[in-house]
mmCIF file with all atom_site columns, C-alpha atoms and ligand atoms in Angstrom:
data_model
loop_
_atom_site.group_PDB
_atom_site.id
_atom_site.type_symbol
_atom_site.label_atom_id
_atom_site.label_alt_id
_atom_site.label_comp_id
_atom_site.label_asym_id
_atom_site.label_entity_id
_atom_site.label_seq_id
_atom_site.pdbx_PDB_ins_code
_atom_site.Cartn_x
_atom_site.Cartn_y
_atom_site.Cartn_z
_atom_site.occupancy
_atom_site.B_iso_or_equiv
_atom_site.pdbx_formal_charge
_atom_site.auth_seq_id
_atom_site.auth_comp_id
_atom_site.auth_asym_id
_atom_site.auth_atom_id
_atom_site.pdbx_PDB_model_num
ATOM   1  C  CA  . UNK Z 1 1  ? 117.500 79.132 73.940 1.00 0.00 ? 1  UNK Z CA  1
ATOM   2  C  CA  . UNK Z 1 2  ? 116.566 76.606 76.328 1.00 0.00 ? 2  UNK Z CA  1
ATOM   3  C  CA  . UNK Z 1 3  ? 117.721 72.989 77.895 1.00 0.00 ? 3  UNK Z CA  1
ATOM   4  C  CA  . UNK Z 1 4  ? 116.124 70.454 76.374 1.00 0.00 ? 4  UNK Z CA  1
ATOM   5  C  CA  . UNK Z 1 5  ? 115.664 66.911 77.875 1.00 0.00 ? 5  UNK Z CA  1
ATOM   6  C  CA  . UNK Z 1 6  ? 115.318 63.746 75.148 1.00 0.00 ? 6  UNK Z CA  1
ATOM   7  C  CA  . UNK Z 1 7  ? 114.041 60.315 75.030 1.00 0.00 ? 7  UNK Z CA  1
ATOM   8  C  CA  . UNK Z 1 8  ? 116.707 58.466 77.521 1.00 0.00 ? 8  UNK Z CA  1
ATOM   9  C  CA  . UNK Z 1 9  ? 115.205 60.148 80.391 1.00 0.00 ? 9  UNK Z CA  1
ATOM   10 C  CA  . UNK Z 1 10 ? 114.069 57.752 82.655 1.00 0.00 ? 10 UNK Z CA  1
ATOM   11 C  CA  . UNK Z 1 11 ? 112.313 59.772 84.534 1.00 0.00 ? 11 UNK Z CA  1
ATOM   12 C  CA  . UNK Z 1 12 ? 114.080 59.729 87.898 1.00 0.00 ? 12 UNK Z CA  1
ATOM   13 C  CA  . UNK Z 1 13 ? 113.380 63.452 89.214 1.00 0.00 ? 13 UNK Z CA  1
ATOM   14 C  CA  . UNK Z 1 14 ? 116.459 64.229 90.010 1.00 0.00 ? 14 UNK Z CA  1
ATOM   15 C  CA  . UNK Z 1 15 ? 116.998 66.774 87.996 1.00 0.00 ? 15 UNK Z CA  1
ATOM   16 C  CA  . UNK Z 1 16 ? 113.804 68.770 88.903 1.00 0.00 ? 16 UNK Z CA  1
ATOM   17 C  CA  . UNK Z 1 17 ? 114.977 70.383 92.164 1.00 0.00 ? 17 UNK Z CA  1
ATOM   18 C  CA  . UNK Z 1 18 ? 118.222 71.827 90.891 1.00 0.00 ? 18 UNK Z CA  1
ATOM   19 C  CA  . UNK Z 1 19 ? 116.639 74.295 88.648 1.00 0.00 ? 19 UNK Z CA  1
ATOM   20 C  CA  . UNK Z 1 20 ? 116.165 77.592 89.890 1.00 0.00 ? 20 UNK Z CA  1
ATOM   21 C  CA  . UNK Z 1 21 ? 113.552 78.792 88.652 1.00 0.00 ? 21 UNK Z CA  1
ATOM   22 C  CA  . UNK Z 1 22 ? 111.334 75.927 88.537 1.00 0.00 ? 22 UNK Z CA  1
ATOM   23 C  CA  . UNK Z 1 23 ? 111.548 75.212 85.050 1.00 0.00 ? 23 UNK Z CA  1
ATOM   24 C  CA  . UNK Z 1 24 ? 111.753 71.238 84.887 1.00 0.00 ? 24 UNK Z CA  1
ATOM   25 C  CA  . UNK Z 1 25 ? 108.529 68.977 85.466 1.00 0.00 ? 25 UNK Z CA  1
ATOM   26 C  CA  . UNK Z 1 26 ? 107.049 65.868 84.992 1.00 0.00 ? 26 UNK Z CA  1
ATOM   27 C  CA  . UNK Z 1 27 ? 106.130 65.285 81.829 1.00 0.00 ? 27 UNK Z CA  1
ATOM   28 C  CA  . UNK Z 1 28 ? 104.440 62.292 79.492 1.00 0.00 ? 28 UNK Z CA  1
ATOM   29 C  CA  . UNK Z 1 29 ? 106.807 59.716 79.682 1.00 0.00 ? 29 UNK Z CA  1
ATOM   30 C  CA  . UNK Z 1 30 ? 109.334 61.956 80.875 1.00 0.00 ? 30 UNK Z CA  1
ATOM   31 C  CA  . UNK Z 1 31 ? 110.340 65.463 82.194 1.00 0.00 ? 31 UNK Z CA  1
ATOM   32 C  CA  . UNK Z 1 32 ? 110.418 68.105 80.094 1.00 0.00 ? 32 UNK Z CA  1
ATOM   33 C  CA  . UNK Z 1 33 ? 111.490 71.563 80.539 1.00 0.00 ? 33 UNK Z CA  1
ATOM   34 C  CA  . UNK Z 1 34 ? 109.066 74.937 80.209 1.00 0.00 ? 34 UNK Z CA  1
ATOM   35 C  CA  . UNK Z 1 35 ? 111.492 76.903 77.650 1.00 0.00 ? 35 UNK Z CA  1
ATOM   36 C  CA  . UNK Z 1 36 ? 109.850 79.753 78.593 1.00 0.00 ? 36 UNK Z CA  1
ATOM   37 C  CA  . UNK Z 1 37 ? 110.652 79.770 81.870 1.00 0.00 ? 37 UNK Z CA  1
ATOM   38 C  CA  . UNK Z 1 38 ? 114.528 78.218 81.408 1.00 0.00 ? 38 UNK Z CA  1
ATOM   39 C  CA  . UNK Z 1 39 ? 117.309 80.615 81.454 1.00 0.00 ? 39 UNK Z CA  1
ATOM   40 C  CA  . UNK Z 1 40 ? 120.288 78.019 80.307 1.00 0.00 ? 40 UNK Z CA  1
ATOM   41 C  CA  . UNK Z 1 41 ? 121.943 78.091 83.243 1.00 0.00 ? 41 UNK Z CA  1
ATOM   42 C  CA  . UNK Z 1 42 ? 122.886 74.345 82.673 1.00 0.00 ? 42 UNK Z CA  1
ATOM   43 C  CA  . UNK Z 1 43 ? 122.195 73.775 86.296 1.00 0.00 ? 43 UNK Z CA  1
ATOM   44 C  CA  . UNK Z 1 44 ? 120.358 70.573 85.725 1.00 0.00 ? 44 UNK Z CA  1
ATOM   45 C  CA  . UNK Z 1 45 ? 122.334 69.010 83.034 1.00 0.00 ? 45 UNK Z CA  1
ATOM   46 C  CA  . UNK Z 1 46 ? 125.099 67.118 85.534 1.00 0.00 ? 46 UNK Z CA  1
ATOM   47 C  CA  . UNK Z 1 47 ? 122.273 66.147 87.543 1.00 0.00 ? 47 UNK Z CA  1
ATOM   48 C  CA  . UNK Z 1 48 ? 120.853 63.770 85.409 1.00 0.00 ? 48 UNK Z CA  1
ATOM   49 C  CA  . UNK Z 1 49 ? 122.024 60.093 85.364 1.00 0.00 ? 49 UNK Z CA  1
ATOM   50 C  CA  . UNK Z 1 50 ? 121.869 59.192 81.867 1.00 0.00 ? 50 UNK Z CA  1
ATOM   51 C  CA  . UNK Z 1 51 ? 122.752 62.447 80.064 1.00 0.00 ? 51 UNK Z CA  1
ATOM   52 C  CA  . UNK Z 1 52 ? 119.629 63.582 78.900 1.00 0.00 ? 52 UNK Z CA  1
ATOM   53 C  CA  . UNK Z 1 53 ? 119.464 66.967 79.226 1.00 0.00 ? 53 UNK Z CA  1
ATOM   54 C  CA  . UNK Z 1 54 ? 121.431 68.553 77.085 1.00 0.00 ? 54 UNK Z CA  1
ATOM   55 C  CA  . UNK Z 1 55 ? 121.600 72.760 75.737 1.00 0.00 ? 55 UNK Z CA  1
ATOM   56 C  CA  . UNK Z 1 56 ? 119.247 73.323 72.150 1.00 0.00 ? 56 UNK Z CA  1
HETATM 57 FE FE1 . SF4 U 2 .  ? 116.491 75.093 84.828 1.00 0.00 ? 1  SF4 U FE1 1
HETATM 58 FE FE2 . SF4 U 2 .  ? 118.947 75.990 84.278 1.00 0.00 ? 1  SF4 U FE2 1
HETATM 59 FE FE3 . SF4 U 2 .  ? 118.210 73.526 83.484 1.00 0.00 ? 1  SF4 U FE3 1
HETATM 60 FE FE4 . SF4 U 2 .  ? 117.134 75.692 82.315 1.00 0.00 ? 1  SF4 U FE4 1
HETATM 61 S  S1  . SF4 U 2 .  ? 119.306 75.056 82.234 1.00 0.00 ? 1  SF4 U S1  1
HETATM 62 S  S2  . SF4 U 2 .  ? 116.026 73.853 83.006 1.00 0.00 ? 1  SF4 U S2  1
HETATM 63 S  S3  . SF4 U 2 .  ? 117.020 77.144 84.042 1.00 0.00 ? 1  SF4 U S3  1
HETATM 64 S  S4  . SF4 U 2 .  ? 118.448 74.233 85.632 1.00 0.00 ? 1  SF4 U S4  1
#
């Protein structure tokens, strides 16, 4: 399992530092996380302003 971030990212950032293991980046048209790397801590999810990230 892994966070997943959809289509009303806007791609602020803001989420990508409060992952702890790196697993959030810039992606095409917005950030994506590596679900490889992604532990579902569900760290990131308050951090982003319009709700995108969400658990798979
Ligand atoms: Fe990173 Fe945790 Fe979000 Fe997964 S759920 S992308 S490990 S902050």
């Amino acid at each position: 399992m892994a966070h997943v971030i959809d289509d009303t990212c806007v791609s602020c950032g803001a989420c990508e530092s409060t992952c702890p293991v790196g697993a959030i980046a810039p992606g095409d048209g917005k950030f994506v996380v590596d679900a490889d790397s992604c532990i579902d801590c569900g760290a990131c999810e308050s951090a982003c302003p319009t709700g995108a990230i969400k658990a798979e």
